[in-house]
């Protein structure tokens, strides 16, 4: 994992091995560090209207047959300006 601290926030790089619903959101909130804009999980800082500061920048998976690996990349922006 990669951590870039910019007080009072931090940019995290997280590698998941499962796809459990709200896994990142729930675990970070449990640690007392909810995602910016995630009022459902206790954030008090706003992000862009109707959004939270969480995005997948890459996704890699095997096809249903397991014969091929697909990798998708995204250039996510975390500009906090509304």
Backbone as a chain_set.jsonl record, in Angstrom:
{"seq": "XXXXXXXXXXXXXXXXXXXXXXXXXXXXXXXXXXXXXXXXXXXXXXXXXXXXXXXXXXXXXXXXXXXXXXXXXXXXXXXXXX", "coords": {"N": [[0.827, -1.207, 0.0], [0.345, 2.283, -0.614], [0.949, 5.486, 0.78], [0.162, 8.855, 0.867], [0.526, 11.576, 2.655], [-1.287, 14.424, 3.311], [-1.832, 16.701, 5.305], [-4.977, 17.763, 6.558], [-5.62, 15.335, 5.46], [-5.213, 12.171, 3.672], [-3.836, 10.437, 0.899], [-4.538, 7.323, -0.215], [-3.35, 4.217, -1.471], [-4.851, 1.306, -2.193], [-4.951, -2.175, -2.243], [-7.193, -4.532, -3.148], [-8.41, -7.803, -2.423], [-10.76, -9.04, -2.441], [-14.225, -8.542, -3.281], [-16.049, -7.289, -1.556], [-19.02, -5.595, -0.635], [-18.878, -2.173, 0.015], [-16.488, -2.427, 1.42], [-13.959, -0.988, 1.674], [-14.878, 1.53, 2.503], [-16.268, 0.967, 4.928], [-14.25, -0.199, 6.552], [-12.242, 1.813, 6.729], [-13.732, 3.83, 7.989], [-14.283, 2.542, 10.412], [-11.746, 2.574, 11.509], [-11.623, 5.165, 12.195], [-11.181, 6.99, 10.201], [-12.901, 8.092, 7.956], [-13.787, 8.201, 4.443], [-13.319, 11.134, 2.505], [-16.167, 13.128, 2.129], [-17.929, 11.045, 2.54], [-20.544, 10.822, 4.074], [-22.307, 8.872, 4.942], [-20.716, 7.059, 6.265], [-19.649, 8.552, 8.324], [-18.042, 10.812, 7.635], [-17.05, 14.203, 7.937], [-16.207, 16.07, 6.236], [-16.737, 17.642, 3.159], [-16.89, 16.56, -0.274], [-16.945, 16.637, -3.805], [-20.205, 17.594, -4.916], [-22.564, 15.159, -4.13], [-20.734, 13.097, -4.276], [-18.027, 10.904, -3.242], [-14.605, 10.783, -2.157], [-13.386, 8.489, -3.577], [-12.095, 6.193, -5.783], [-11.562, 3.776, -8.339], [-8.47, 3.158, -9.716], [-7.31, 1.239, -11.159], [-8.178, -1.97, -12.421], [-8.037, -5.396, -12.353], [-8.726, -8.559, -13.655], [-9.624, -12.04, -14.073], [-11.04, -13.573, -16.965], [-14.277, -15.158, -17.346], [-13.797, -17.727, -18.231], [-11.246, -18.046, -17.444], [-9.139, -17.986, -19.109], [-7.992, -15.644, -19.893], [-6.541, -12.55, -18.824], [-7.774, -9.486, -17.856], [-7.014, -6.072, -17.817], [-7.789, -2.893, -16.675], [-7.396, 0.587, -16.759], [-7.687, 3.792, -15.124], [-7.691, 7.32, -15.101], [-8.023, 8.778, -12.427], [-9.17, 11.703, -10.747], [-8.517, 13.648, -7.922], [-9.208, 16.197, -7.164], [-10.278, 18.481, -4.877], [-11.865, 20.653, -5.307], [-15.039, 22.101, -5.801]], "CA": [[0.0, 0.0, 0.0], [1.052, 3.553, -0.712], [0.3, 6.527, 1.556], [0.647, 10.213, 0.637], [-0.151, 12.353, 3.694], [-1.429, 15.874, 3.116], [-2.625, 17.058, 6.484], [-5.419, 16.704, 7.462], [-6.084, 14.188, 4.676], [-4.176, 11.302, 3.122], [-4.181, 9.721, -0.325], [-4.167, 5.924, -0.017], [-3.439, 3.237, -2.55], [-5.293, 0.088, -1.52], [-5.099, -3.335, -3.121], [-8.222, -5.436, -2.635], [-8.379, -9.193, -2.885], [-12.154, -9.467, -2.483], [-15.1, -7.49, -3.771], [-17.145, -7.115, -0.604], [-19.744, -4.333, -0.745], [-18.491, -1.097, 0.938], [-15.364, -2.901, 2.224], [-13.016, 0.089, 1.964], [-15.592, 2.569, 3.247], [-16.562, 0.512, 6.29], [-13.032, -0.431, 7.321], [-11.609, 3.09, 7.035], [-14.562, 4.495, 8.991], [-14.065, 1.821, 11.673], [-10.454, 3.03, 12.025], [-11.742, 6.581, 12.534], [-10.732, 7.778, 9.061], [-13.825, 7.911, 6.834], [-13.415, 8.797, 3.159], [-13.838, 12.498, 2.34], [-17.476, 13.207, 1.488], [-18.723, 9.841, 2.808], [-21.329, 11.091, 5.281], [-22.923, 7.613, 5.381], [-19.77, 6.403, 7.156], [-19.148, 9.448, 9.355], [-17.179, 11.91, 7.202], [-17.546, 15.555, 8.201], [-15.627, 16.909, 5.191], [-17.416, 17.46, 1.88], [-16.154, 16.401, -1.524], [-17.813, 17.172, -4.85], [-21.613, 17.34, -4.622], [-23.067, 13.83, -4.428], [-19.639, 12.149, -4.519], [-17.029, 10.692, -2.208], [-13.25, 10.747, -2.73], [-13.006, 7.092, -3.731], [-12.153, 5.795, -7.192], [-10.651, 2.713, -8.773], [-7.57, 3.616, -10.771], [-7.06, 0.078, -12.01], [-8.952, -3.169, -12.117], [-7.504, -6.544, -13.082], [-9.506, -9.754, -13.349], [-9.629, -13.13, -15.052], [-12.323, -13.77, -17.638], [-15.06, -16.266, -16.79], [-13.167, -19.006, -18.592], [-9.929, -18.084, -16.821], [-8.134, -18.057, -20.163], [-7.452, -14.324, -20.202], [-6.548, -11.554, -17.751], [-8.144, -8.166, -18.356], [-6.566, -4.968, -16.972], [-8.386, -1.621, -17.065], [-6.827, 1.693, -15.982], [-8.471, 5.015, -15.1], [-6.951, 8.471, -14.579], [-8.898, 9.415, -11.458], [-8.745, 13.004, -10.224], [-8.992, 13.862, -6.556], [-9.273, 17.618, -6.91], [-11.379, 18.69, -3.933], [-12.641, 21.831, -5.672], [-16.405, 21.728, -6.206]], "C": [[0.861, 1.255, 0.0], [0.261, 4.601, 0.062], [0.952, 7.86, 1.254], [-0.126, 11.108, 1.593], [-0.114, 13.829, 3.349], [-2.393, 16.348, 4.179], [-3.762, 17.96, 6.099], [-5.924, 15.459, 6.739], [-4.908, 13.357, 4.191], [-4.711, 10.636, 1.864], [-3.652, 8.301, -0.173], [-4.249, 5.146, -1.308], [-3.712, 1.908, -1.871], [-5.465, -1.02, -2.541], [-6.078, -4.308, -2.473], [-8.057, -6.832, -3.206], [-9.78, -9.792, -2.911], [-12.986, -8.304, -2.993], [-16.272, -7.243, -2.844], [-17.708, -5.698, -0.681], [-19.322, -3.368, 0.369], [-17.29, -1.455, 1.814], [-14.412, -1.77, 2.629], [-13.673, 1.135, 2.85], [-15.797, 2.17, 4.699], [-15.292, 0.364, 7.123], [-12.309, 0.869, 7.659], [-12.408, 3.864, 8.084], [-14.374, 3.853, 10.367], [-12.743, 2.256, 12.327], [-10.473, 4.509, 12.42], [-11.301, 7.515, 11.428], [-11.664, 7.569, 7.868], [-13.327, 8.638, 5.589], [-14.066, 10.176, 3.044], [-15.156, 12.458, 1.572], [-18.399, 12.046, 1.8], [-19.504, 9.993, 4.117], [-22.018, 9.833, 5.812], [-22.038, 6.896, 6.399], [-19.039, 7.388, 8.06], [-18.23, 10.57, 8.928], [-17.845, 13.248, 7.503], [-17.011, 16.548, 7.178], [-16.327, 16.595, 3.876], [-16.429, 17.251, 0.743], [-17.026, 17.056, -2.581], [-19.25, 16.756, -4.559], [-22.044, 15.944, -5.075], [-21.99, 12.781, -4.628], [-18.781, 11.981, -3.267], [-15.675, 10.555, -2.895], [-12.734, 9.314, -2.778], [-13.152, 6.72, -5.199], [-11.185, 4.654, -7.444], [-9.778, 3.276, -9.874], [-7.127, 2.465, -11.656], [-7.869, -1.105, -11.503], [-8.41, -4.288, -12.981], [-8.287, -7.785, -12.672], [-9.339, -10.797, -14.443], [-10.998, -13.207, -15.685], [-13.016, -14.989, -17.038], [-14.438, -17.629, -17.099], [-11.803, -19.155, -17.933], [-8.792, -18.119, -17.821], [-7.417, -16.729, -20.408], [-7.516, -13.435, -18.965], [-6.802, -10.195, -18.384], [-7.658, -7.128, -17.346], [-7.132, -3.665, -17.531], [-7.79, -0.54, -16.17], [-7.67, 2.942, -16.168], [-7.59, 6.134, -14.549], [-7.86, 9.262, -13.649], [-8.301, 10.732, -10.983], [-9.333, 13.184, -8.837], [-8.933, 15.329, -6.191], [-10.482, 17.881, -6.026], [-12.184, 19.938, -4.237], [-13.997, 21.403, -6.198], [-16.744, 22.304, -7.556]], "O": [[1.963, 1.273, 0.548], [-0.969, 4.608, 0.008], [2.17, 7.992, 1.371], [-1.307, 11.374, 1.371], [0.95, 14.406, 3.124], [-3.606, 16.389, 3.975], [-3.525, 18.896, 5.335], [-6.586, 14.617, 7.347], [-3.755, 13.778, 4.283], [-5.895, 10.312, 1.776], [-2.447, 8.101, -0.017], [-5.122, 5.392, -2.14], [-2.907, 1.434, -1.069], [-6.068, -0.81, -3.594], [-5.824, -4.837, -1.391], [-7.614, -7.005, -4.342], [-9.964, -10.926, -3.354], [-12.478, -7.189, -3.119], [-17.387, -7.01, -3.312], [-16.959, -4.726, -0.78], [-19.403, -3.717, 1.547], [-17.096, -0.834, 2.859], [-14.098, -1.62, 3.81], [-13.086, 1.575, 3.838], [-15.524, 2.959, 5.604], [-15.269, 0.764, 8.287], [-11.809, 1.014, 8.775], [-11.823, 4.485, 8.972], [-14.313, 4.557, 11.375], [-12.639, 2.299, 13.553], [-9.48, 5.042, 12.914], [-11.069, 8.699, 11.671], [-11.276, 6.945, 6.88], [-12.538, 9.578, 5.682], [-15.218, 10.363, 3.437], [-15.255, 11.841, 0.511], [-19.551, 12.053, 1.366], [-19.17, 9.378, 5.129], [-22.284, 9.738, 7.01], [-22.539, 6.209, 7.289], [-17.933, 7.103, 8.518], [-17.67, 11.242, 9.794], [-19.056, 13.401, 7.342], [-17.325, 17.736, 7.243], [-16.494, 15.429, 3.515], [-15.287, 17.707, 0.795], [-17.789, 17.967, -2.257], [-19.485, 15.678, -4.013], [-21.908, 15.591, -6.246], [-22.284, 11.683, -5.1], [-18.811, 12.809, -2.358], [-15.61, 10.244, -4.085], [-11.765, 8.971, -2.101], [-14.215, 6.911, -5.789], [-10.119, 4.581, -6.833], [-10.285, 3.813, -10.859], [-6.631, 2.675, -12.763], [-8.192, -1.211, -10.32], [-8.329, -4.151, -14.202], [-8.487, -8.035, -11.483], [-8.967, -10.488, -15.575], [-12.007, -12.94, -15.032], [-12.399, -15.761, -16.304], [-14.55, -18.566, -16.308], [-11.26, -20.257, -17.867], [-7.627, -18.261, -17.448], [-6.367, -16.691, -21.05], [-8.435, -13.554, -18.155], [-6.124, -9.804, -19.335], [-7.87, -7.29, -16.144], [-6.973, -3.368, -18.715], [-7.688, -0.726, -14.958], [-8.288, 3.141, -17.214], [-6.818, 5.905, -13.618], [-8.405, 10.296, -14.037], [-7.086, 10.861, -10.834], [-10.51, 12.902, -8.609], [-8.642, 15.677, -5.047], [-11.602, 17.534, -6.398], [-13.109, 20.259, -3.492], [-14.093, 20.443, -6.962], [-17.848, 22.095, -8.057]]}, "num_chains": 1, "name": "protein.A"}
